[in-house]
Amino acid sequence: MARGKLRIYLGAAPGVGKTYAMLSEGHRRVERGTDLVVGFVEDHGRPRTEVMLHGLEAVPRRELTYRDATFTEMDVDAVLARRPAVALVDELAHTNVPGSRNAKRWQDVEELLRAGIDVISAVNIQHLESLGDVVESITGVRQRETVPDEVVRRADQIELVDMSPQALRRRMAHGNIYAPDKVNAALSNYFRPGNLTALRELALLWTADRVDEYLQQYRSEHRIRSTWQARERIVVGLTGGPEGRTLIRRASRMAAKGSGSEVLAVYIARSDGLTSASPKELAVQRTLVEDLGGTFHHVIGEDIPSALLEFARGVNATQIVLGSSRRKTWQYVFGPGVGATVARESGPDLDVHIVTHSEVAKGRGLPLARGARLGRSRILAGWLTGVGGPALLTLLLTALHDGPGLANDVLLFLFLTVLAALLGGLLPALASAAVGSMLLNFYFTPPKHTLTVQDPKNLVAIVIFFAVAVAVASVVDLAARRTHQAARLRAESEILSYLAGSVLRGETSLEALLERVRETFGMESVALLERESDTAPWTCAGSAAATPAAPTADGEPATTREGPAASSEGPGASQEGAPAVSAAAPGARVPLRPEDADVDMPVGDHLALALNGRVLPAEDRRVLAAFAAQAAVVLDRQRLMGEAEQARELAEGNRIRTALLAAVSHDLRTPLAGIKAAVTSLRSDDVAWSDEDEAELLAGIEDGADRLDHLVGNLLDMSRLQTGTVTPLIREIDLDEVVPMALGGVPEGSVTLDVPEELPMVAVDPGLLERSVANIVENAVKYSPPGQPVLVAASALGNRVEVRVADRGPGVPDSAKDRIFEPFQRYGDVPRGAGVGLGLAVARGFAEAMGGTLTAEDTPGGGMTMVLTLSTAAGRPPAVPDLPAQVTS
């Protein structure tokens, strides 16, 4: 008997409509004549779902008694006896009542599938077993009912049912999902916009992985080798060398630019096991790529370019990242290299990126002097080839009875001279020419073993040999120098281009620029020194220094590149001539005066760039001068930015003072005028006031005094916040002790309070919290329409407690939600007598002073909700909200 097919509707969150979609599919199949029954569908009291059940045959459920309560479950035996073509079974992750045929509903579904019955089911993304910890960290709710991922993955069809968080919250506010008494709790806990967005992303990513499996299977079955660029996959080719970490990080940055991109690092080893890769370095690179969210692969292959391309096409990759070849120039005679071969054979489907890299602590700018560039070992090899090579060649040729002849001997000695020039430069080549001509004369030119030459032709041959050897050595050396000069000019142009680009980009980090100088010239430390006048002492405006690493084999500390030293007091600060840095490593001395540095470059009359580490050749000072000029520009820009920030703060202060004067001139004078008029009336002897009139006038005085007290209190609070003198006294307290006290200033019946007693205690300043809540509630009551009370509700989620103040007023657009928290801001057409616009600014300031937050969001159905988030008291267990049963069932 053929196994039945399983179709699953995967919901991004509860309430998105997966059951509705499943029932709609059932109606479509019934209309086509399919024999379909409802094995189990729960409508949860939702009218639209209940309507969709009409017209579908339902198999009677089985009743079970557990702990003196009666429950209904799907009757598997009845469905098997009915043997329909298709069965609808909702809530795949449901746990059956003890005593049922199977423990889980997905096991019931497995029985139906084995019996050849097609099943259409539904499940939410949060019920997948592998995502339990992730969902709990996002929502604070542990899912008690789960289904193994493999059960869902084996489904023949998976259809994602999705809905935007805003639309889902509107559905809930309209009562389409939960009962009205459960809506507020759900909206403020599980169904927060951030939670719904995260669950939606989980569902999309999980479904995308499943789609990718289908795609790989299809490509394999149809033998499709070309790349389908449905998703960015970046393959990083590793050699086990030190450049691997750079390549992995570069690929990770490339993947981060596109959502859903994937990084696969691959190391290809030969089948004979011979490799130059460092196992330790490969282990580090494996850890790095996994930490960055990628995967590591070890592949065996004889031809590395072919194996790399085969792997890339096998995983449907779209890009390959390789490092610049670490081979020496002469090694290219053995082939073009892996990078060039892969780029040539990749075809139009694969993009190949060649990433440059450098060894740590070698600098990344100008080449050093030629001798230093060749290195001691190479110069030594040149001298050994130029002097020792001819001697060994002479021994070999003299050992032969019949030599190759003088002409061939000359060519062999000429080859050694050219080789000496390639290895060690001009001097070893000249020495090789001199030694070779003498040996040719003494051992191979008649009369042998004398320095005389019998045949003039042989003398001409030796002279020509010496001349050709010198000419070839000179040409080779000249070509090497020209190559070095070209590389140097290229490096200079790159550096100058970097400096010009930094000016255009407006980069203002002086420390980063000095670190670039230090790396470029391979110095130990760099400092920008400044003095106010010719007689004033030098001060350090910024510096960068190398820090010591682990000792080397000879006991000396190795120097590695480190980030710029942090300034302790800002640009230009110093203490008695000491540089303004917080750390300087031993051995990385930061110069305090230009004369103390190994290299100094003056910039104008009062600035100098000082470097320690080695003496630079004159040719390097041209680029150093460009760096020094740029450092001066960056320093000026930093100071101008500081002055601009001070000017902005002064302008903000002036704006606040202007607004304060306007508030004092109008908002404060209005209640004072009322109080003055009432007092004047009471003191008047011309009018005999009745008791009711006197009471009304006194009530007006009291109301004006209260308004005045409120305005002055907000002004004083804002002043304390502006000057940073608010010092909260944090202690543990219950919300139900503070929040009711904050509602004393609002009209009776204008607020509905919902603060559960079982909430955990919060760590706050009770006085600041009361003022914050009072300001928020007064603002909400002010905008709420008549007959629509403001809801003040509190709930716990994880290690935080939220106080939500929701009104049904006109609301605020997203573009103005942050602006309403600024001082002296009132949104909309609000009368001047409504206040000075400090209530929400003071509330947010007090909330942040206590370590909390205050944000604004839309109220589903219209209005605005202020969300005050507070931290729970230390040592209290995280709270698990009491959510509707449908969320976890």
Short mmCIF file of C-alpha atoms in Angstrom, two decimals, residues 267-665:
data_model
loop_
_atom_site.label_atom_id
_atom_site.label_comp_id
_atom_site.label_asym_id
_atom_site.label_seq_id
_atom_site.Cartn_x
_atom_site.Cartn_y
_atom_site.Cartn_z
CA TYR A 267 39.99 23.37 2.44
CA ILE A 268 41.12 21.03 -0.32
CA ALA A 269 43.78 18.47 0.57
CA ARG A 270 45.54 16.00 -1.69
CA SER A 271 44.71 12.33 -1.35
CA ASP A 272 48.31 11.42 -0.45
CA GLY A 273 47.98 13.43 2.77
CA LEU A 274 50.94 15.67 1.96
CA THR A 275 50.07 19.25 2.86
CA SER A 276 51.84 22.42 3.94
CA ALA A 277 48.82 23.65 5.91
CA SER A 278 49.11 24.20 9.63
CA PRO A 279 46.58 22.01 11.51
CA LYS A 280 46.47 24.60 14.29
CA GLU A 281 45.72 27.42 11.82
CA LEU A 282 43.02 25.34 10.13
CA ALA A 283 41.40 24.69 13.52
CA VAL A 284 41.41 28.42 14.25
CA GLN A 285 39.88 29.19 10.86
CA ARG A 286 37.22 26.51 11.35
CA THR A 287 36.23 28.08 14.67
CA LEU A 288 36.19 31.55 13.12
CA VAL A 289 33.94 30.64 10.20
CA GLU A 290 31.53 28.80 12.51
CA ASP A 291 31.42 31.76 14.90
CA LEU A 292 30.49 33.98 11.95
CA GLY A 293 27.60 31.71 11.04
CA GLY A 294 29.27 29.80 8.18
CA THR A 295 30.25 26.17 7.66
CA PHE A 296 33.64 24.49 7.22
CA HIS A 297 34.25 21.73 4.66
CA HIS A 298 37.28 19.46 4.13
CA VAL A 299 37.53 18.11 0.56
CA ILE A 300 40.00 15.69 -1.04
CA GLY A 301 41.15 16.54 -4.55
CA GLU A 302 44.25 16.13 -6.71
CA ASP A 303 43.62 19.18 -8.92
CA ILE A 304 42.84 22.02 -6.51
CA PRO A 305 41.19 24.44 -9.00
CA SER A 306 38.99 21.68 -10.42
CA ALA A 307 38.05 20.40 -6.97
CA LEU A 308 37.22 23.92 -5.79
CA LEU A 309 35.00 24.61 -8.81
CA GLU A 310 33.36 21.20 -8.46
CA PHE A 311 32.53 21.92 -4.84
CA ALA A 312 31.23 25.41 -5.63
CA ARG A 313 28.94 24.15 -8.38
CA GLY A 314 27.79 21.26 -6.22
CA VAL A 315 26.51 23.61 -3.51
CA ASN A 316 25.05 26.02 -6.09
CA ALA A 317 27.47 28.78 -5.04
CA THR A 318 27.35 32.20 -6.64
CA GLN A 319 30.71 33.63 -5.52
CA ILE A 320 34.19 32.35 -4.73
CA VAL A 321 36.62 34.26 -2.51
CA LEU A 322 40.33 33.50 -2.90
CA GLY A 323 43.44 35.16 -1.56
CA SER A 324 46.25 36.62 -3.60
CA SER A 325 48.88 34.02 -4.33
CA ARG A 326 51.67 33.69 -1.79
CA ARG A 327 54.05 32.28 -4.39
CA LYS A 328 57.22 34.04 -5.39
CA THR A 329 57.56 35.57 -8.83
CA TRP A 330 59.79 32.86 -10.25
CA GLN A 331 57.37 30.14 -9.14
CA TYR A 332 54.86 31.27 -11.77
CA VAL A 333 56.95 29.35 -14.33
CA PHE A 334 55.19 26.24 -12.99
CA GLY A 335 51.72 27.56 -13.84
CA PRO A 336 49.38 30.53 -13.51
CA GLY A 337 48.25 29.62 -9.99
CA VAL A 338 44.96 28.59 -8.40
CA GLY A 339 43.37 32.06 -8.44
CA ALA A 340 43.99 32.68 -12.13
CA THR A 341 42.90 29.15 -13.09
CA VAL A 342 39.67 29.33 -11.08
CA ALA A 343 38.86 32.78 -12.49
CA ARG A 344 39.46 31.53 -16.04
CA GLU A 345 37.41 28.34 -15.71
CA SER A 346 34.61 29.61 -13.46
CA GLY A 347 32.40 30.64 -16.36
CA PRO A 348 29.67 33.29 -16.31
CA ASP A 349 27.80 31.74 -13.36
CA LEU A 350 30.47 32.20 -10.68
CA ASP A 351 32.00 35.49 -9.56
CA VAL A 352 35.59 35.12 -8.35
CA HIS A 353 36.98 37.65 -5.85
CA ILE A 354 40.75 37.85 -5.36
CA VAL A 355 41.39 39.42 -1.94
CA THR A 356 44.75 40.94 -1.10
CA HIS A 357 46.29 40.23 2.29
CA SER A 358 49.47 40.85 4.27
CA GLU A 359 51.44 39.22 7.04
CA VAL A 360 50.94 40.59 10.52
CA ALA A 361 53.29 43.39 11.63
CA LYS A 362 54.96 43.83 8.23
CA GLY A 363 53.21 47.05 7.33
CA ARG A 364 51.10 47.49 4.25
CA GLY A 365 52.56 50.44 2.41
CA LEU A 366 55.90 51.40 0.89
CA PRO A 367 58.53 48.81 -0.02
CA LEU A 368 61.76 49.02 1.92
CA ALA A 369 65.21 49.64 0.49
CA ARG A 370 66.34 47.13 -2.11
CA GLY A 371 68.80 45.33 0.14
CA ALA A 372 66.24 45.07 2.89
CA ARG A 373 63.64 44.01 0.34
CA LEU A 374 65.80 41.13 -0.90
CA GLY A 375 66.54 39.98 2.61
CA ARG A 376 69.74 38.56 4.08
CA SER A 377 69.03 35.01 3.05
CA ARG A 378 68.49 35.97 -0.57
CA ILE A 379 71.62 38.16 -0.72
CA LEU A 380 73.61 35.32 0.85
CA ALA A 381 72.21 32.92 -1.75
CA GLY A 382 73.27 35.36 -4.49
CA TRP A 383 76.85 35.49 -3.21
CA LEU A 384 77.03 31.73 -2.81
CA THR A 385 75.73 31.29 -6.36
CA GLY A 386 78.04 33.96 -7.76
CA VAL A 387 81.22 32.80 -6.01
CA GLY A 388 80.65 29.20 -4.96
CA GLY A 389 78.70 28.22 -8.06
CA PRO A 390 81.58 28.79 -10.52
CA ALA A 391 83.93 26.84 -8.25
CA LEU A 392 81.57 23.86 -8.08
CA LEU A 393 80.98 24.05 -11.82
CA THR A 394 84.75 24.04 -12.41
CA LEU A 395 85.16 20.89 -10.28
CA LEU A 396 82.39 19.19 -12.21
CA LEU A 397 83.73 20.12 -15.63
CA THR A 398 87.35 19.24 -14.81
CA ALA A 399 86.22 15.82 -13.61
CA LEU A 400 84.92 15.10 -17.08
CA HIS A 401 87.49 13.64 -19.51
CA ASP A 402 85.87 15.11 -22.57
CA GLY A 403 84.35 18.44 -21.58
CA PRO A 404 81.52 20.14 -23.48
CA GLY A 405 83.95 22.60 -25.07
CA LEU A 406 84.93 26.18 -24.31
CA ALA A 407 81.80 27.67 -25.90
CA ASN A 408 79.50 25.57 -23.73
CA ASP A 409 81.65 26.23 -20.68
CA VAL A 410 81.22 29.98 -21.24
CA LEU A 411 77.44 29.56 -21.48
CA LEU A 412 77.31 27.57 -18.24
CA PHE A 413 79.32 30.21 -16.37
CA LEU A 414 77.10 32.92 -17.91
CA PHE A 415 74.01 31.12 -16.57
CA LEU A 416 75.45 31.22 -13.05
CA THR A 417 76.11 34.94 -13.41
CA VAL A 418 72.54 35.62 -14.48
CA LEU A 419 71.25 33.48 -11.61
CA ALA A 420 73.40 35.38 -9.13
CA ALA A 421 71.96 38.67 -10.47
CA LEU A 422 68.41 37.41 -10.03
CA LEU A 423 69.06 36.27 -6.47
CA GLY A 424 71.40 38.83 -4.97
CA GLY A 425 71.51 41.80 -7.31
CA LEU A 426 74.33 43.52 -9.10
CA LEU A 427 77.31 42.97 -6.78
CA PRO A 428 77.08 39.15 -6.59
CA ALA A 429 76.64 39.10 -10.37
CA LEU A 430 79.80 41.20 -10.92
CA ALA A 431 81.72 38.95 -8.56
CA SER A 432 80.42 35.93 -10.45
CA ALA A 433 81.55 37.43 -13.76
CA ALA A 434 85.05 38.12 -12.38
CA VAL A 435 85.45 34.70 -10.73
CA GLY A 436 84.00 32.93 -13.78
CA SER A 437 86.36 34.67 -16.25
CA MET A 438 89.39 33.81 -14.10
CA LEU A 439 88.36 30.16 -13.78
CA LEU A 440 87.67 29.94 -17.53
CA ASN A 441 91.15 31.32 -18.19
CA PHE A 442 92.94 29.12 -15.66
CA TYR A 443 91.22 25.76 -16.22
CA PHE A 444 89.69 25.74 -19.70
CA THR A 445 91.82 28.04 -21.90
CA PRO A 446 95.14 26.69 -23.29
CA PRO A 447 97.68 26.78 -21.83
CA LYS A 448 95.74 25.42 -18.85
CA HIS A 449 96.61 26.15 -15.21
CA THR A 450 98.14 29.49 -16.14
CA LEU A 451 96.67 32.99 -16.47
CA THR A 452 98.12 33.45 -19.94
CA VAL A 453 96.08 32.95 -23.09
CA GLN A 454 97.77 31.36 -26.07
CA ASP A 455 95.08 31.81 -28.71
CA PRO A 456 93.82 35.39 -29.21
CA LYS A 457 90.41 33.96 -30.07
CA ASN A 458 90.12 32.54 -26.59
CA LEU A 459 91.11 35.90 -25.13
CA VAL A 460 88.36 37.55 -27.13
CA ALA A 461 85.89 34.89 -25.90
CA ILE A 462 86.81 35.52 -22.25
CA VAL A 463 86.56 39.29 -22.66
CA ILE A 464 83.22 38.97 -24.42
CA PHE A 465 82.04 36.62 -21.65
CA PHE A 466 82.98 39.16 -18.99
CA ALA A 467 81.32 42.00 -20.92
CA VAL A 468 78.16 40.03 -21.57
CA ALA A 469 78.03 38.87 -17.96
CA VAL A 470 78.36 42.44 -16.68
CA ALA A 471 75.78 43.69 -19.21
CA VAL A 472 73.27 40.96 -18.39
CA ALA A 473 73.77 41.46 -14.66
CA SER A 474 73.27 45.22 -15.08
CA VAL A 475 70.12 44.73 -17.15
CA VAL A 476 68.68 42.23 -14.70
CA ASP A 477 69.49 44.50 -11.77
CA LEU A 478 68.08 47.52 -13.60
CA ALA A 479 64.87 45.62 -14.35
CA ALA A 480 64.61 44.64 -10.71
CA ARG A 481 65.12 48.26 -9.65
CA ARG A 482 62.54 49.49 -12.13
CA THR A 483 60.11 46.87 -10.85
CA HIS A 484 60.82 48.01 -7.33
CA GLN A 485 60.31 51.62 -8.31
CA ALA A 486 57.04 50.80 -10.05
CA ALA A 487 55.84 48.94 -6.99
CA ARG A 488 56.89 51.84 -4.82
CA LEU A 489 55.14 54.41 -7.01
CA ARG A 490 52.05 52.23 -7.04
CA ALA A 491 52.14 52.02 -3.24
CA GLU A 492 52.61 55.78 -3.04
CA SER A 493 49.65 56.38 -5.36
CA GLU A 494 47.47 54.03 -3.32
CA ILE A 495 48.41 55.81 -0.11
CA LEU A 496 47.82 59.25 -1.58
CA SER A 497 44.51 58.01 -3.00
CA TYR A 498 43.57 56.78 0.46
CA LEU A 499 44.42 60.17 1.95
CA ALA A 500 42.43 62.01 -0.71
CA GLY A 501 39.50 59.65 -0.23
CA SER A 502 39.55 60.14 3.53
CA VAL A 503 39.34 63.90 2.98
CA LEU A 504 36.38 63.50 0.63
CA ARG A 505 34.66 61.07 3.00
CA GLY A 506 35.14 63.44 5.91
CA GLU A 507 36.86 60.86 8.13
CA THR A 508 37.86 62.48 11.40
CA SER A 509 39.60 59.73 13.40
CA LEU A 510 43.08 61.01 14.19
CA GLU A 511 44.03 57.80 15.99
CA ALA A 512 43.12 55.67 12.96
CA LEU A 513 45.22 57.89 10.70
CA LEU A 514 48.23 57.67 13.01
CA GLU A 515 47.82 53.90 13.19
CA ARG A 516 47.85 53.86 9.39
CA VAL A 517 51.11 55.83 9.42
CA ARG A 518 52.64 53.39 11.89
CA GLU A 519 51.65 50.37 9.81
CA THR A 520 52.68 51.93 6.50
CA PHE A 521 56.22 52.69 7.59
CA GLY A 522 56.60 49.77 10.01
CA MET A 523 57.28 51.99 13.02
CA GLU A 524 56.90 51.23 16.72
CA SER A 525 55.03 54.40 17.64
CA VAL A 526 53.75 57.59 16.02
CA ALA A 527 52.66 60.80 17.73
CA LEU A 528 51.31 64.13 16.56
CA LEU A 529 52.95 66.81 18.72
CA GLU A 530 51.69 70.33 19.16
CA ARG A 531 52.69 73.52 20.96
CA GLU A 532 50.90 76.83 21.32
CA SER A 533 53.94 79.04 20.76
CA ASP A 534 57.65 78.83 20.05
CA THR A 535 58.46 78.88 23.76
CA ALA A 536 55.67 76.59 24.94
CA PRO A 537 56.33 72.87 25.62
CA TRP A 538 55.24 70.20 23.16
CA THR A 539 52.03 68.28 23.88
CA CYS A 540 50.67 65.14 22.27
CA ALA A 541 47.50 65.55 20.21
CA GLY A 542 47.28 61.82 19.48
CA SER A 543 49.43 58.71 19.19
CA ALA A 544 49.55 55.09 18.10
CA ALA A 545 51.93 52.51 19.52
CA ALA A 546 52.64 48.81 19.05
CA THR A 547 51.99 46.58 22.04
CA PRO A 548 54.14 43.59 23.03
CA ALA A 549 53.05 40.08 22.18
CA ALA A 550 54.39 36.75 23.41
CA PRO A 551 58.21 36.48 23.58
CA THR A 552 59.96 35.05 20.55
CA ALA A 553 62.40 32.19 20.56
CA ASP A 554 65.32 34.42 21.42
CA GLY A 555 63.53 35.87 24.42
CA GLU A 556 62.81 39.26 22.91
CA PRO A 557 59.18 40.44 22.91
CA ALA A 558 57.58 40.18 19.49
CA THR A 559 55.83 43.31 18.25
CA THR A 560 52.33 43.01 16.84
CA ARG A 561 50.01 45.62 15.44
CA GLU A 562 47.50 46.90 17.92
CA GLY A 563 44.75 49.45 17.71
CA PRO A 564 45.50 53.09 18.43
CA ALA A 565 46.13 54.01 22.01
CA ALA A 566 43.11 55.63 23.54
CA SER A 567 43.33 59.24 24.52
CA SER A 568 42.52 59.86 28.14
CA GLU A 569 41.71 63.51 27.90
CA GLY A 570 40.93 64.14 24.25
CA PRO A 571 42.93 65.80 21.50
CA GLY A 572 45.53 68.22 22.63
CA ALA A 573 45.51 67.20 26.29
CA SER A 574 48.67 66.42 28.21
CA GLN A 575 50.03 66.37 31.70
CA GLU A 576 53.43 67.99 32.11
CA GLY A 577 54.46 67.09 28.62
CA ALA A 578 53.31 63.47 28.80
CA PRO A 579 51.39 62.15 25.83
CA ALA A 580 47.62 62.03 26.21
CA VAL A 581 47.32 58.25 26.03
CA SER A 582 45.99 55.70 28.48
CA ALA A 583 48.45 52.90 27.66
CA ALA A 584 51.91 52.56 26.12
CA ALA A 585 53.64 49.22 25.87
CA PRO A 586 57.20 48.66 27.12
CA GLY A 587 59.57 48.97 24.19
CA ALA A 588 57.06 51.08 22.20
CA ARG A 589 58.25 54.48 23.41
CA VAL A 590 56.06 57.40 22.36
CA PRO A 591 58.21 60.49 21.61
CA LEU A 592 57.42 63.56 23.70
CA ARG A 593 59.47 65.99 21.60
CA PRO A 594 60.47 66.02 17.92
CA GLU A 595 64.15 65.80 18.82
CA ASP A 596 63.50 62.59 20.77
CA ALA A 597 62.05 60.81 17.73
CA ASP A 598 63.87 58.76 15.12
CA VAL A 599 61.97 60.66 12.41
CA ASP A 600 60.15 63.96 12.70
CA MET A 601 58.14 65.79 10.09
CA PRO A 602 57.18 69.41 10.87
CA VAL A 603 53.72 70.64 9.86
CA GLY A 604 53.67 74.41 10.00
CA ASP A 605 55.16 76.20 12.99
CA HIS A 606 53.41 74.44 15.84
CA LEU A 607 52.76 70.84 14.73
CA ALA A 608 55.13 67.93 14.12
CA LEU A 609 54.70 64.25 13.32
CA ALA A 610 57.17 62.18 15.36
CA LEU A 611 57.96 58.51 14.66
CA ASN A 612 60.01 55.95 16.59
CA GLY A 613 61.29 52.64 15.31
CA ARG A 614 63.88 53.24 12.58
CA VAL A 615 65.35 55.96 10.40
CA LEU A 616 63.44 56.43 7.16
CA PRO A 617 65.22 56.97 3.83
CA ALA A 618 64.79 60.34 2.17
CA GLU A 619 62.49 58.92 -0.50
CA ASP A 620 59.91 57.98 2.14
CA ARG A 621 59.61 61.49 3.54
CA ARG A 622 57.53 62.68 0.58
CA VAL A 623 54.67 60.36 1.51
CA LEU A 624 55.26 61.05 5.20
CA ALA A 625 54.75 64.76 4.51
CA ALA A 626 51.36 63.97 2.96
CA PHE A 627 50.40 61.98 6.05
CA ALA A 628 51.53 64.83 8.30
CA ALA A 629 49.45 67.37 6.38
CA GLN A 630 46.43 65.09 6.55
CA ALA A 631 46.92 64.61 10.29
CA ALA A 632 46.89 68.38 10.76
CA VAL A 633 43.66 68.61 8.73
CA VAL A 634 42.04 65.85 10.77
CA LEU A 635 43.08 67.52 14.03
CA ASP A 636 41.56 70.81 12.89
CA ARG A 637 38.40 69.02 11.79
CA GLN A 638 38.08 67.28 15.15
CA ARG A 639 38.37 70.57 16.97
CA LEU A 640 35.91 72.25 14.65
CA MET A 641 33.47 69.41 15.28
CA GLY A 642 33.96 69.88 19.02
CA GLU A 643 33.32 73.58 18.68
CA ALA A 644 30.27 72.87 16.53
CA GLU A 645 28.97 70.50 19.20
CA GLN A 646 29.49 73.16 21.85
CA ALA A 647 27.69 75.66 19.63
CA ARG A 648 24.86 73.18 19.17
CA GLU A 649 24.59 72.71 22.92
CA LEU A 650 24.57 76.48 23.41
CA ALA A 651 21.90 76.82 20.74
CA GLU A 652 19.85 74.10 22.41
CA GLY A 653 20.24 75.88 25.73
CA ASN A 654 19.14 79.13 24.13
CA ARG A 655 16.15 77.39 22.60
CA ILE A 656 15.16 75.93 25.95
CA ARG A 657 15.61 79.29 27.66
CA THR A 658 13.49 80.96 24.98
CA ALA A 659 10.80 78.32 25.39
CA LEU A 660 11.03 78.66 29.15
CA LEU A 661 10.52 82.41 28.92
CA ALA A 662 7.53 81.85 26.66
CA ALA A 663 6.13 79.35 29.12
CA VAL A 664 6.66 81.70 32.05
CA SER A 665 5.15 84.61 30.14
#
